[in-house]
PDB file of C-alpha atoms and ligand atoms in Angstrom:
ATOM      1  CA  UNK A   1       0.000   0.000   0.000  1.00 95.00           C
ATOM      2  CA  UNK A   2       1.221   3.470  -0.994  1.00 97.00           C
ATOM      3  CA  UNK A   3       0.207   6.446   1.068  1.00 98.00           C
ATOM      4  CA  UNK A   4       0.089   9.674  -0.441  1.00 98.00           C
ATOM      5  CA  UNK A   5       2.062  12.402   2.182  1.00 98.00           C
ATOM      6  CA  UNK A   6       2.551  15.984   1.224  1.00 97.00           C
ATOM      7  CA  UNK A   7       3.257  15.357  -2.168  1.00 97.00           C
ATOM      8  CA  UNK A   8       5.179  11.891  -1.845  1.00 97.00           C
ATOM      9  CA  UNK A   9       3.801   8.284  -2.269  1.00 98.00           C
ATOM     10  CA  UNK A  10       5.353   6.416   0.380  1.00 98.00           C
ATOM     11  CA  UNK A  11       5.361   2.509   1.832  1.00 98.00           C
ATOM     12  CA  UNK A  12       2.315   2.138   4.610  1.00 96.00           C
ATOM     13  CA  UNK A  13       4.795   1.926   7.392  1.00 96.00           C
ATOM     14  CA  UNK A  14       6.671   4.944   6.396  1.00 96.00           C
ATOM     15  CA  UNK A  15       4.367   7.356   6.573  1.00 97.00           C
ATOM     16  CA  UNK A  16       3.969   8.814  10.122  1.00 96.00           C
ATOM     17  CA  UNK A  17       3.591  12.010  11.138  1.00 96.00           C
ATOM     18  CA  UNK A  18       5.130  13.916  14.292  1.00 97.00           C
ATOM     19  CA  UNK A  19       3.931  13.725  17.451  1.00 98.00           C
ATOM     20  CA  UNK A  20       3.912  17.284  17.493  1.00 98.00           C
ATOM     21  CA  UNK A  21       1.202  17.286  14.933  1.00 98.00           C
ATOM     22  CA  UNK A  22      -1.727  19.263  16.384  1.00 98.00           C
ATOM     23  CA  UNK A  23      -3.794  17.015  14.287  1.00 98.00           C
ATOM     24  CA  UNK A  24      -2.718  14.465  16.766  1.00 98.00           C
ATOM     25  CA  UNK A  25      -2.573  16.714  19.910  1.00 98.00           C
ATOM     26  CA  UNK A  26      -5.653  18.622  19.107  1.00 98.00           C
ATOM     27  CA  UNK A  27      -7.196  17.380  16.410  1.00 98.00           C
ATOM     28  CA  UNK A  28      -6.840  20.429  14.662  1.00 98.00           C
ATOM     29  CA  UNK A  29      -7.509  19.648  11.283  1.00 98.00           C
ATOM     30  CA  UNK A  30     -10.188  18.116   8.668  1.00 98.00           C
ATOM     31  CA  UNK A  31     -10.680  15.466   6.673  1.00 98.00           C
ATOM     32  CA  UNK A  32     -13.166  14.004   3.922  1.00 98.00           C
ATOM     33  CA  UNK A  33     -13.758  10.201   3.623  1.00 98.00           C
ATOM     34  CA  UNK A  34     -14.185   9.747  -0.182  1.00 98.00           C
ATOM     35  CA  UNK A  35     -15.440   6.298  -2.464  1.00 98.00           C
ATOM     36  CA  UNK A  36     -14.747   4.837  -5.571  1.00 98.00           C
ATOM     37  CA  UNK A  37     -16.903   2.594  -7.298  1.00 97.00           C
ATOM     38  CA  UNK A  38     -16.338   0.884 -10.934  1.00 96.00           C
ATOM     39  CA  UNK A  39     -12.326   2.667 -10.969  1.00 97.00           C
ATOM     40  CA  UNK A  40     -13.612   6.325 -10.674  1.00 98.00           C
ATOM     41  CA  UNK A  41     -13.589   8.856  -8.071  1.00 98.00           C
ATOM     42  CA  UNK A  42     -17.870   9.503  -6.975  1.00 98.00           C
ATOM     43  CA  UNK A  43     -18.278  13.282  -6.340  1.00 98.00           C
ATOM     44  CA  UNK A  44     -14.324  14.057  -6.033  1.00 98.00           C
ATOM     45  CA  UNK A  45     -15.100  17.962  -6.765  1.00 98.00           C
ATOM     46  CA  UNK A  46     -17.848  18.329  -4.083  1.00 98.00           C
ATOM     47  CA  UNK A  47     -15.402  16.081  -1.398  1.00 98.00           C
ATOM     48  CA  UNK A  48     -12.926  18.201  -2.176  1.00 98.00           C
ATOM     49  CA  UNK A  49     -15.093  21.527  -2.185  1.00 98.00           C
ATOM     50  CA  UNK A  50     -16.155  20.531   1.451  1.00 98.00           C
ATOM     51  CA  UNK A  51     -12.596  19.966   2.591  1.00 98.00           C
ATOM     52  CA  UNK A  52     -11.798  23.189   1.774  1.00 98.00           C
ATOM     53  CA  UNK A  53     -14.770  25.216   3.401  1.00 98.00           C
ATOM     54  CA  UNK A  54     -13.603  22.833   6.625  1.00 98.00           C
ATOM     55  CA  UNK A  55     -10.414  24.459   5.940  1.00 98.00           C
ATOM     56  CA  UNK A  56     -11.619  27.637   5.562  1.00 98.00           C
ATOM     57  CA  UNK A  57     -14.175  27.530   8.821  1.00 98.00           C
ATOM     58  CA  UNK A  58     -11.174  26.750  11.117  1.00 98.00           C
ATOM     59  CA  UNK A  59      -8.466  29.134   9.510  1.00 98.00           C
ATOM     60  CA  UNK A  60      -6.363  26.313   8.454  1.00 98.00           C
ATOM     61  CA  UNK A  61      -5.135  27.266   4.615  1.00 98.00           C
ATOM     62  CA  UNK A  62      -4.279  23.894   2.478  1.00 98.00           C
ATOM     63  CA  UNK A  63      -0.939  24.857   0.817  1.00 96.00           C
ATOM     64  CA  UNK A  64      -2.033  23.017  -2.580  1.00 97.00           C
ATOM     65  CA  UNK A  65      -4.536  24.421  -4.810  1.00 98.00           C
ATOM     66  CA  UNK A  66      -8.198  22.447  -5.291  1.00 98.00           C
ATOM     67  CA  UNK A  67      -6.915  21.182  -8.925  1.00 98.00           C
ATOM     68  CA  UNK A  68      -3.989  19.479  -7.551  1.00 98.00           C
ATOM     69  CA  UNK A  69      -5.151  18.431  -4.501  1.00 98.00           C
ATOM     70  CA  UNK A  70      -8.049  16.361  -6.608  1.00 98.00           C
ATOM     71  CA  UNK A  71      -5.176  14.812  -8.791  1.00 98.00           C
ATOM     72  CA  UNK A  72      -3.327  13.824  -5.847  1.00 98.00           C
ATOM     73  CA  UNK A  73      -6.321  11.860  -4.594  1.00 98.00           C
ATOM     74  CA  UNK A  74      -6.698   9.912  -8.161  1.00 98.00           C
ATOM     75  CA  UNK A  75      -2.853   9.307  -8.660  1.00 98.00           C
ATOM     76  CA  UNK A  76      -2.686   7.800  -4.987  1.00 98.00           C
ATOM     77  CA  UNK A  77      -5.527   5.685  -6.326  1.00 98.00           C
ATOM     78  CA  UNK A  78      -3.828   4.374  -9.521  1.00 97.00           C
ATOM     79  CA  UNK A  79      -0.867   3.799  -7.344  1.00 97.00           C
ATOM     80  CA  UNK A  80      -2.531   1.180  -5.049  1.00 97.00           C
ATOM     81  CA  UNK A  81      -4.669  -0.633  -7.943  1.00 97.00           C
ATOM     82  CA  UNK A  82      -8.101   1.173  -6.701  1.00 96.00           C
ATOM     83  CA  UNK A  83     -11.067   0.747  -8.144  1.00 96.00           C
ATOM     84  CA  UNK A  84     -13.570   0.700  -6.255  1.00 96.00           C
ATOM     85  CA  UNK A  85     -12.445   2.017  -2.705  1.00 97.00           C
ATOM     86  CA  UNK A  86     -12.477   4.048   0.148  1.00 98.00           C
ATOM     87  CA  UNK A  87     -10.454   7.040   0.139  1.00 98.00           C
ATOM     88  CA  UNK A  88      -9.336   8.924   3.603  1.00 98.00           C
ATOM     89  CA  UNK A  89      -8.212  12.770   2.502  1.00 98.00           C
ATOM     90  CA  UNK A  90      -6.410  14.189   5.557  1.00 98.00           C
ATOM     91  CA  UNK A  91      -5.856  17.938   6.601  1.00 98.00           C
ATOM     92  CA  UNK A  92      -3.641  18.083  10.117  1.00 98.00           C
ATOM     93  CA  UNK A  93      -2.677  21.791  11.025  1.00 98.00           C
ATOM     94  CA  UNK A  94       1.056  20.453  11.487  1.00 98.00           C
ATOM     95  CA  UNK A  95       3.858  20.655  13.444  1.00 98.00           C
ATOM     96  CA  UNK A  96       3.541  22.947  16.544  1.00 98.00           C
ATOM     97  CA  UNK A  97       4.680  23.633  20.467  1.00 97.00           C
ATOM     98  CA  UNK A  98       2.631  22.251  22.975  1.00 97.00           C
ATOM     99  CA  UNK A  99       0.203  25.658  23.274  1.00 96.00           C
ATOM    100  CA  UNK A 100      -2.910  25.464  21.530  1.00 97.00           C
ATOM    101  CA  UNK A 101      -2.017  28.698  19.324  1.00 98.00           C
ATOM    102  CA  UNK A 102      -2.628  26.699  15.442  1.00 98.00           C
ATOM    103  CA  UNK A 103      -0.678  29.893  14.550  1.00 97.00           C
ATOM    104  CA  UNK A 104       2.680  28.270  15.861  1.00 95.00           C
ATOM    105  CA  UNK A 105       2.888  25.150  13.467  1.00 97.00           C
ATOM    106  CA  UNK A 106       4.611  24.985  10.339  1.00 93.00           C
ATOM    107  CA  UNK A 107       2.570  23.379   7.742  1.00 96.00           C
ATOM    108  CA  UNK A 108      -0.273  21.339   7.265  1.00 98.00           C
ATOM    109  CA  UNK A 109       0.150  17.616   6.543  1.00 98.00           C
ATOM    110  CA  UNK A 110      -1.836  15.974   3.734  1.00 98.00           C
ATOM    111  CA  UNK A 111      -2.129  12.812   3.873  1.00 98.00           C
ATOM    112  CA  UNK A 112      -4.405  10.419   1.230  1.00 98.00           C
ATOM    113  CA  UNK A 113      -4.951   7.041   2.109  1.00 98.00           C
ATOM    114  CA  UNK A 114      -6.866   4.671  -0.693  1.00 98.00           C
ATOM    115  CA  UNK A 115      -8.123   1.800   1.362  1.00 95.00           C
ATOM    116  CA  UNK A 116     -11.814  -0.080   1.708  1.00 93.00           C
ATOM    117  CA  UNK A 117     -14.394   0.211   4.539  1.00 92.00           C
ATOM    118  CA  UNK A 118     -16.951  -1.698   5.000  1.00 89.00           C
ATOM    119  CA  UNK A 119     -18.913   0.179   7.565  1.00 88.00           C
ATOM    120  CA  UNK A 120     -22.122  -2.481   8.663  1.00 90.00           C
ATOM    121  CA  UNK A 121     -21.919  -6.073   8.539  1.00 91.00           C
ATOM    122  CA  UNK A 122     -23.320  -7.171   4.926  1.00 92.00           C
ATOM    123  CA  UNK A 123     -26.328  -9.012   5.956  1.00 95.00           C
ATOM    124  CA  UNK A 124     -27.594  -6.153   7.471  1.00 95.00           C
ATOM    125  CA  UNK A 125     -28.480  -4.456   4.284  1.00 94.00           C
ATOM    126  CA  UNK A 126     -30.062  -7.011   3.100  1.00 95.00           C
ATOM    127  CA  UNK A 127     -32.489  -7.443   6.675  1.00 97.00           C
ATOM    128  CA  UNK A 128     -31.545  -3.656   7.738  1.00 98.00           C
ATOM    129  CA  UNK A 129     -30.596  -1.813  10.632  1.00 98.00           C
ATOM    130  CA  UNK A 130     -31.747  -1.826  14.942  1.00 98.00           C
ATOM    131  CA  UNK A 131     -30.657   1.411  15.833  1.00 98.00           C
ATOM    132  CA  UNK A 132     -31.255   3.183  19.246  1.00 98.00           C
ATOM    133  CA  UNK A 133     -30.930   6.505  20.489  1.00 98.00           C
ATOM    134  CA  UNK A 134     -28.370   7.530  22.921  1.00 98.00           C
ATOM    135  CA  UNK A 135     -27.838  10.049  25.881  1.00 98.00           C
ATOM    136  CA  UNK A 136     -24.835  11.740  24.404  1.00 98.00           C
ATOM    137  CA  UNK A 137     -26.103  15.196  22.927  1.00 98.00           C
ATOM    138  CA  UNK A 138     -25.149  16.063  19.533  1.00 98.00           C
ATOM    139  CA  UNK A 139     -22.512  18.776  19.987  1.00 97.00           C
ATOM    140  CA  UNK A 140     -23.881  22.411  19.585  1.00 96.00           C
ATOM    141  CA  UNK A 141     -24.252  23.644  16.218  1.00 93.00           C
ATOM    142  CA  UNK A 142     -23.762  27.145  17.609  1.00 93.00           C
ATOM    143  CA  UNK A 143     -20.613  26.196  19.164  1.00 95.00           C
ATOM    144  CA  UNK A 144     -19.073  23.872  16.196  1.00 95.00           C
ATOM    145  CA  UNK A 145     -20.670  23.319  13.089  1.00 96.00           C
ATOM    146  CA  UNK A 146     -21.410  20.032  11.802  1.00 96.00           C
ATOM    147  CA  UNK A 147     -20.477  21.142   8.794  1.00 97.00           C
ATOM    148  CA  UNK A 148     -16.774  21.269  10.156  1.00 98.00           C
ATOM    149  CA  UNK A 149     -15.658  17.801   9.202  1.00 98.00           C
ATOM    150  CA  UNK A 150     -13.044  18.262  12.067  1.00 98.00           C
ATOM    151  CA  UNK A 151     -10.407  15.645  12.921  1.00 98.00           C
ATOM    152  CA  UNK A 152     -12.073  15.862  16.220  1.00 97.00           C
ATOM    153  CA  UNK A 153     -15.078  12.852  16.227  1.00 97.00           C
ATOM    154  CA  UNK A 154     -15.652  12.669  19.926  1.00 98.00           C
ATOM    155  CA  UNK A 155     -19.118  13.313  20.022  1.00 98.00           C
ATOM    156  CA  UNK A 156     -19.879  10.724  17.699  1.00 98.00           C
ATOM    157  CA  UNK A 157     -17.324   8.158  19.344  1.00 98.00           C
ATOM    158  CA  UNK A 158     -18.538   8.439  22.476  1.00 98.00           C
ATOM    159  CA  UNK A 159     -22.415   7.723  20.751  1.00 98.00           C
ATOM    160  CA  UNK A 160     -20.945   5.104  19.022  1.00 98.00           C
ATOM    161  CA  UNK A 161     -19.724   3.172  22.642  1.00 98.00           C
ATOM    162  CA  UNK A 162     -23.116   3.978  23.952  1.00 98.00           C
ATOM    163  CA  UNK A 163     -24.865   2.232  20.497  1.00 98.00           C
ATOM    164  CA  UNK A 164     -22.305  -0.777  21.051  1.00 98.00           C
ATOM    165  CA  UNK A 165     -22.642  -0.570  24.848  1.00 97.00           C
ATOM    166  CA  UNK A 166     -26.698  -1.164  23.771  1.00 96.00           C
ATOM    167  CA  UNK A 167     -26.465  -4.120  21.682  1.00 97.00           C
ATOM    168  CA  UNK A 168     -26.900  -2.530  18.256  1.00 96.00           C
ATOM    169  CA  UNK A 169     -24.278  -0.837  15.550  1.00 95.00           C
ATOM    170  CA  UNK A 170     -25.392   2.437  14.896  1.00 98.00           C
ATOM    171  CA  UNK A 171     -26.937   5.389  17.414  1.00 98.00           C
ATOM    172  CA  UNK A 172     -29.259   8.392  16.431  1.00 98.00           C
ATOM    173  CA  UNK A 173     -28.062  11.246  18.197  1.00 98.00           C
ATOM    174  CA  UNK A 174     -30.537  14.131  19.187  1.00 98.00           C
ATOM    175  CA  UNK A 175     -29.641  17.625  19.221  1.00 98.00           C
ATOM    176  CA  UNK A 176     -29.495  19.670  22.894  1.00 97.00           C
ATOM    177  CA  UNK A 177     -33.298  20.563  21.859  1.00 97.00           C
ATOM    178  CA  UNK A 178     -34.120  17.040  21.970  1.00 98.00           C
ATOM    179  CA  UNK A 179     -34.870  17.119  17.794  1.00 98.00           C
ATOM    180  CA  UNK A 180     -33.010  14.311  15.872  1.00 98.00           C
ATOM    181  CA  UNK A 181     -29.908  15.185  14.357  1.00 98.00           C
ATOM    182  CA  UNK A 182     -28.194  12.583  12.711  1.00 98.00           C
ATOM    183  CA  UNK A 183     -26.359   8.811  13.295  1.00 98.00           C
ATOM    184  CA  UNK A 184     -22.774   8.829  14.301  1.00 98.00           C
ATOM    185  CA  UNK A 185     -21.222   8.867  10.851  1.00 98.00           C
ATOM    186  CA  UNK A 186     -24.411   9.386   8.641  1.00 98.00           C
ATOM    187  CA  UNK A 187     -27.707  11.138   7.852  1.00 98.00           C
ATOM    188  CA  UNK A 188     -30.858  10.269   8.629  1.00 98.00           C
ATOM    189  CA  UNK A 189     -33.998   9.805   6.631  1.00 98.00           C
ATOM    190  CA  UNK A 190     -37.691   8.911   6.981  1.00 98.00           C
ATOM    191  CA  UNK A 191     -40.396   8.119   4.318  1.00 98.00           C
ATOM    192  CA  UNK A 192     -43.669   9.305   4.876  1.00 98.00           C
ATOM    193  CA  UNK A 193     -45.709   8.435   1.849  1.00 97.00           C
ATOM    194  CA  UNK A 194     -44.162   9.908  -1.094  1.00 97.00           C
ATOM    195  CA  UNK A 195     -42.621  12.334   0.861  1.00 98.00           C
ATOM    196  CA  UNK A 196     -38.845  11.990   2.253  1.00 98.00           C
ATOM    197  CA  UNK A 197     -37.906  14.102   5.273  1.00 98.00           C
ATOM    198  CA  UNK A 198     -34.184  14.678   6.781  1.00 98.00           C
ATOM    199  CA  UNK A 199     -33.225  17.002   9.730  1.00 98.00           C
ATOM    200  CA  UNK A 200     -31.430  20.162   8.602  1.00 96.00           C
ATOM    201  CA  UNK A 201     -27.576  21.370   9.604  1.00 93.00           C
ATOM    202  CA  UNK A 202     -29.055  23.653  12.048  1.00 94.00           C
ATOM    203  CA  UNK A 203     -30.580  20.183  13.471  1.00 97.00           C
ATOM    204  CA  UNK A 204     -27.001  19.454  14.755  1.00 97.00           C
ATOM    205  CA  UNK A 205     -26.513  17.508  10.992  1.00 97.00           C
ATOM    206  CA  UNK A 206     -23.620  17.502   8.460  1.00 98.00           C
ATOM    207  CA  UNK A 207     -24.759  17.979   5.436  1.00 97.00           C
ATOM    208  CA  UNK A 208     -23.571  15.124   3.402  1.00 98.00           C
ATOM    209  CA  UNK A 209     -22.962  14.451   0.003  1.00 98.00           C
ATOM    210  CA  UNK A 210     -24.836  11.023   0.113  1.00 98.00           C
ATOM    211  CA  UNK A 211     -27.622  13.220   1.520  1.00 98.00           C
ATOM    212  CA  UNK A 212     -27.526  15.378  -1.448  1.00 98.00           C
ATOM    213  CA  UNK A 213     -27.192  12.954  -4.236  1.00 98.00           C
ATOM    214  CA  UNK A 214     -30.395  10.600  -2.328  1.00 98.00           C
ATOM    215  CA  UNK A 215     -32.116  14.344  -2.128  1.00 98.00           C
ATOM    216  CA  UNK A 216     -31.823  14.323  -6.050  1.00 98.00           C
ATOM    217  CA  UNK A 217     -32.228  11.058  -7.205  1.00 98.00           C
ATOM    218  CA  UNK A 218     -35.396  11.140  -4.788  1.00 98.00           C
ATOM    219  CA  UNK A 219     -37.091  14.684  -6.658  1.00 98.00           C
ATOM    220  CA  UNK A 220     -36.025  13.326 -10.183  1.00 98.00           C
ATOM    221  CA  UNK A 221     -38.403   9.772  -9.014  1.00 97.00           C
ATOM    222  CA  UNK A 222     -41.602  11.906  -8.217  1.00 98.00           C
ATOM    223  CA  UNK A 223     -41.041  11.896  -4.420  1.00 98.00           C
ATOM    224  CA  UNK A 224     -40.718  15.392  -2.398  1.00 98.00           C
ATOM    225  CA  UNK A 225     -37.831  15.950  -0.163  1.00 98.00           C
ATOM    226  CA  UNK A 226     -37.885  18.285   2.447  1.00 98.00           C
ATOM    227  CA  UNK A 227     -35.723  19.528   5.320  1.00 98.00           C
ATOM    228  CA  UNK A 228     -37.685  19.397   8.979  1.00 98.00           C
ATOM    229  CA  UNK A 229     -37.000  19.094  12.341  1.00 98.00           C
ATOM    230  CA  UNK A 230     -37.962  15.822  13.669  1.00 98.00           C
ATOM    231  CA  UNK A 231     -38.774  14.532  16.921  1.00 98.00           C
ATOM    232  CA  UNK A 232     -38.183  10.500  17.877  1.00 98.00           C
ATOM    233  CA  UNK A 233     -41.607  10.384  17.454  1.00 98.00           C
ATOM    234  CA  UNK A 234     -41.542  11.164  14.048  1.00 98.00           C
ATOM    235  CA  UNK A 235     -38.888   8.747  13.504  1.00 98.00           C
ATOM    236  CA  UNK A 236     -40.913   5.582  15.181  1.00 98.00           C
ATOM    237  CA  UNK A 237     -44.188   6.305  13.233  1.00 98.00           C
ATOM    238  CA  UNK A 238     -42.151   6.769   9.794  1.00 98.00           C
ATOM    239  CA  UNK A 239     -43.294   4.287   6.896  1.00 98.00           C
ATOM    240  CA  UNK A 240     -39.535   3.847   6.446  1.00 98.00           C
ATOM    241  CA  UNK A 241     -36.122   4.796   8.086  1.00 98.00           C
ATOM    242  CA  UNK A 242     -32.745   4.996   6.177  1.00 98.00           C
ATOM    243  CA  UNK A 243     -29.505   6.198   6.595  1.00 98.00           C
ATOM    244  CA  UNK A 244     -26.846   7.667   4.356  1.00 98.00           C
ATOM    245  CA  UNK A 245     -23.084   8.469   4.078  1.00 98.00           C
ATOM    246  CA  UNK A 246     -20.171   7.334   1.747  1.00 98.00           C
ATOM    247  CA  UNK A 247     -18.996   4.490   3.785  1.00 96.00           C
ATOM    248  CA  UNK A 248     -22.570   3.265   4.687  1.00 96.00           C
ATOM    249  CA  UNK A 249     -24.165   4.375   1.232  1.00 97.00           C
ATOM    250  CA  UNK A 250     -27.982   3.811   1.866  1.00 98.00           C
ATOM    251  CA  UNK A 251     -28.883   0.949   4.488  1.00 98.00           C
ATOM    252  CA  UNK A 252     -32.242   0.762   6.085  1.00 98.00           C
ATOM    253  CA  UNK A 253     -33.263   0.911   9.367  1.00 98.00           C
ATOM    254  CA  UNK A 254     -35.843  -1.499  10.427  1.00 98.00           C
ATOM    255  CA  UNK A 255     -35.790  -1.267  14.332  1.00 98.00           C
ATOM    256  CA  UNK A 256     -35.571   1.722  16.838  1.00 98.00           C
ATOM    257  CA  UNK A 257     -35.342   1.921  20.233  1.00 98.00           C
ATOM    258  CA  UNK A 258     -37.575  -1.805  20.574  1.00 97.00           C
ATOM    259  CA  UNK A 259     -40.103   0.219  18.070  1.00 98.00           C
ATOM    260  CA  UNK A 260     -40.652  -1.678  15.036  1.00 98.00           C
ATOM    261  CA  UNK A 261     -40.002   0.642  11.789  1.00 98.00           C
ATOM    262  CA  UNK A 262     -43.059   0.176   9.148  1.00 97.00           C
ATOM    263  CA  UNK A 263     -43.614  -3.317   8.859  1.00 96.00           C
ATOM    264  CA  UNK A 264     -40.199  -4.216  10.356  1.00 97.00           C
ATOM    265  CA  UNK A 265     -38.582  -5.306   6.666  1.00 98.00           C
ATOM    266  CA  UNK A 266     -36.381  -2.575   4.281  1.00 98.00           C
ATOM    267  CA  UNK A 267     -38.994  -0.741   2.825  1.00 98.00           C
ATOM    268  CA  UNK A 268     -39.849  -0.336  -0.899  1.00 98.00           C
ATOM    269  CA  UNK A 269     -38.976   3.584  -1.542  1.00 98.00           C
ATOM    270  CA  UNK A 270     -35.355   3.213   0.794  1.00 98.00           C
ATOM    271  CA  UNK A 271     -34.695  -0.227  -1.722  1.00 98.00           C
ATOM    272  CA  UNK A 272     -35.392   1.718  -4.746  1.00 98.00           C
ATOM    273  CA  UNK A 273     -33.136   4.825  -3.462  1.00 98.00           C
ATOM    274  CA  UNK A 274     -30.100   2.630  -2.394  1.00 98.00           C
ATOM    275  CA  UNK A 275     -31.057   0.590  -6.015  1.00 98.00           C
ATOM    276  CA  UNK A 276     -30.458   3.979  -7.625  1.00 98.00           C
ATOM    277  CA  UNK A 277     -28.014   5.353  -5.725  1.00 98.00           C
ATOM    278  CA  UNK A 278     -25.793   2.106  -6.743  1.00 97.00           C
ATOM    279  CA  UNK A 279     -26.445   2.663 -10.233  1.00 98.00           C
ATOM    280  CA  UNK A 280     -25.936   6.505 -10.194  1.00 98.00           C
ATOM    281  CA  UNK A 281     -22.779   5.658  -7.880  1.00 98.00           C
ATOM    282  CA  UNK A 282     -21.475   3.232 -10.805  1.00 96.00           C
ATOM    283  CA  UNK A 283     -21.905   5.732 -13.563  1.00 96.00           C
ATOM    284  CA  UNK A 284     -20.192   9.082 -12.967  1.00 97.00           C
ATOM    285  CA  UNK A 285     -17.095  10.153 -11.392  1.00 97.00           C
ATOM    286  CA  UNK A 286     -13.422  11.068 -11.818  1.00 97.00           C
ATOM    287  CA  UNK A 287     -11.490   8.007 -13.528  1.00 97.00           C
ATOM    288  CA  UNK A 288      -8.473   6.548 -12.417  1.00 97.00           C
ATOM    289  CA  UNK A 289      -6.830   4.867 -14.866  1.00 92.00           C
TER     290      UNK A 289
HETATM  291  N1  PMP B   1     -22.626  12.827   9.365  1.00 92.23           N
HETATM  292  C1  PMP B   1     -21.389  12.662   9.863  1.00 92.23           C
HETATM  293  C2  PMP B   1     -21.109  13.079  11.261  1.00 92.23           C
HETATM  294  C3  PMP B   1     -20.387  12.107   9.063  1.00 92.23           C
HETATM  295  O1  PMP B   1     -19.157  11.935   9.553  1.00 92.23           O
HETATM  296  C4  PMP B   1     -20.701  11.697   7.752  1.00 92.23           C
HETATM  297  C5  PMP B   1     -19.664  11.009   6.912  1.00 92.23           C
HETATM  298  N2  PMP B   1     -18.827  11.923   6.289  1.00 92.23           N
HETATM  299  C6  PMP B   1     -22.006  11.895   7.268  1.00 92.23           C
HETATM  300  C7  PMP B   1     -22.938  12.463   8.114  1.00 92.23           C
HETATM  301  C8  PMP B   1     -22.378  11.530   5.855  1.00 92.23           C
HETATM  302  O2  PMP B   1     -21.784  12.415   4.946  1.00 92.23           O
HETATM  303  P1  PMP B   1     -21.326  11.974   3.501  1.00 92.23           P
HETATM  304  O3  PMP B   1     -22.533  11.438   2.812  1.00 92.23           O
HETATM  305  O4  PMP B   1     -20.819  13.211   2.868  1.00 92.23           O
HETATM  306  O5  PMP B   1     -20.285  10.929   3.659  1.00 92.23           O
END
């Protein structure tokens, strides 16, 4: 495995960073998670578009302009035989002292790694997801943005323990409000009918790119989207649950909190998203080689 580090490809057990990185001591920095299906790059412009307003939001500037930084990601690919993939794109703020000043360090680190995930076990997209929701409060969208895709993933770790801790895989995490914001590492949808709601950013939600493309793919196949606040309630009484991101794609959730989900199977509308969303996925992107 080659790992792509500030401009080098380099052996997997070569490339370290300092422990002096604030990425490390901090985690001051950002980072996208990015796949590849059928040996091309799925929405490489908006990843990298989001990595930069990441950048921007915590006054971090990526010494590498947006044109190069998106060839770096599909040259580390063709170096390690990717085709279809997981890609981890990582910002760290560098080399500093031990103060928190971001100011002090050197240069930010970039670091592409083109690996595989495999997020949920693979029967459960075929029988979908139990899911429950847990005590740890989505962090203030006031005080951090979602939309910072921050090095720092405590809040979702420590739902994540508390969904393990439970029994189950996956937690939906509510906002300090008490409305539904998202799952650790993914978005949340419910199907009411033909229509398909999902919490907004202010909810406490990233706004993901999965998110965007299932928005899409859902108004162009007659169903209306919408943006709400949502309540657990909502969620339990929903005709259908699903969730999205890049590593988890679409995967439905058929359980919640001991509260069956519809009629306790993957529903019809989430099968013929994630249907889509495969064959959309397979079509378009950057290609690698
Ligand atoms: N929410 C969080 C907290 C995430 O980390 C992710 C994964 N990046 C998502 C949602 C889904 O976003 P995307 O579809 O862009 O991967």
């Amino acid at each position: 495995m080659k790992i792509y580090l500030n401009g080098k490809l380099v052996p997997k057990d070569k490339a370290c960073v300092s422990v002096f990185d604030h990425g490390l001591l901090y985690g001051d920095g950002v980072f996208e998670g990015i796949r590849s299906y059928n040996n091309r790059v799925f929405m490489l412009d908006e990843h990298i578009n989001r990595l930069y307003r990441s950048a921007h939001a915590i006054a971090l500037e990526i010494p590498m302009t947006r044109e190069k930084l998106a060839d770096a990601v599909v040259k580390t690919c063709k170096a390690n035989g990717t085709s279809d993939g997981y890609i981890r794109l990582v910002v760290t703020r560098g080399v500093g002292t031990l103060g928190l000043n971001p100011f002090n360090c050197e240069k930010p680190q970039i670091i592409i790694i083109a690996g595989n995930i495999q997020l949920y076990p693979k029967k459960l997209y075929e029988y979908g997801l139990s899911i429950v929701t847990v005590a740890t409060v989505r962090n203030l969208s006031e005080a951090v943005s979602p939309n910072i895709k921050s090095l720092n993933y405590l809040n979702n770790i420590l739902a994540k323990i508390e969904a393990i801790n439970g029994g189950v895989q996956e937690a939906i995490m509510l906002n300090a409000q008490g409305f539904v914001a998202e799952a650790t590492g993914d978005n949340v949808f419910i199907v009411k009918g033909k229509t398909l709601l999902t919490p907004p950013a202010c909810a406490g939600s990233l706004e993901g790119i999965t998110r965007d493309v299932v928005m899409t793919l859902a108004r162009q196949n007659g169903y209306e989207v919408r943006e709400s606040m949502m309540t657990r309630y909502d969620l339990y009484n929903a005709d259908e649950m699903f969730l999205t991101g890049t590593a988890a794609e679409v995967i439905s959730v058929v359980n919640m909190d001991r509260r069956r989900i519809g009629d306790g199977k993957p529903g019809k509308v989430t099968k013929e998203l994630a249907r889509k969303f495969t064959l959309f996925a397979r079509s378009v992107g950057r290609q690698i080689r």
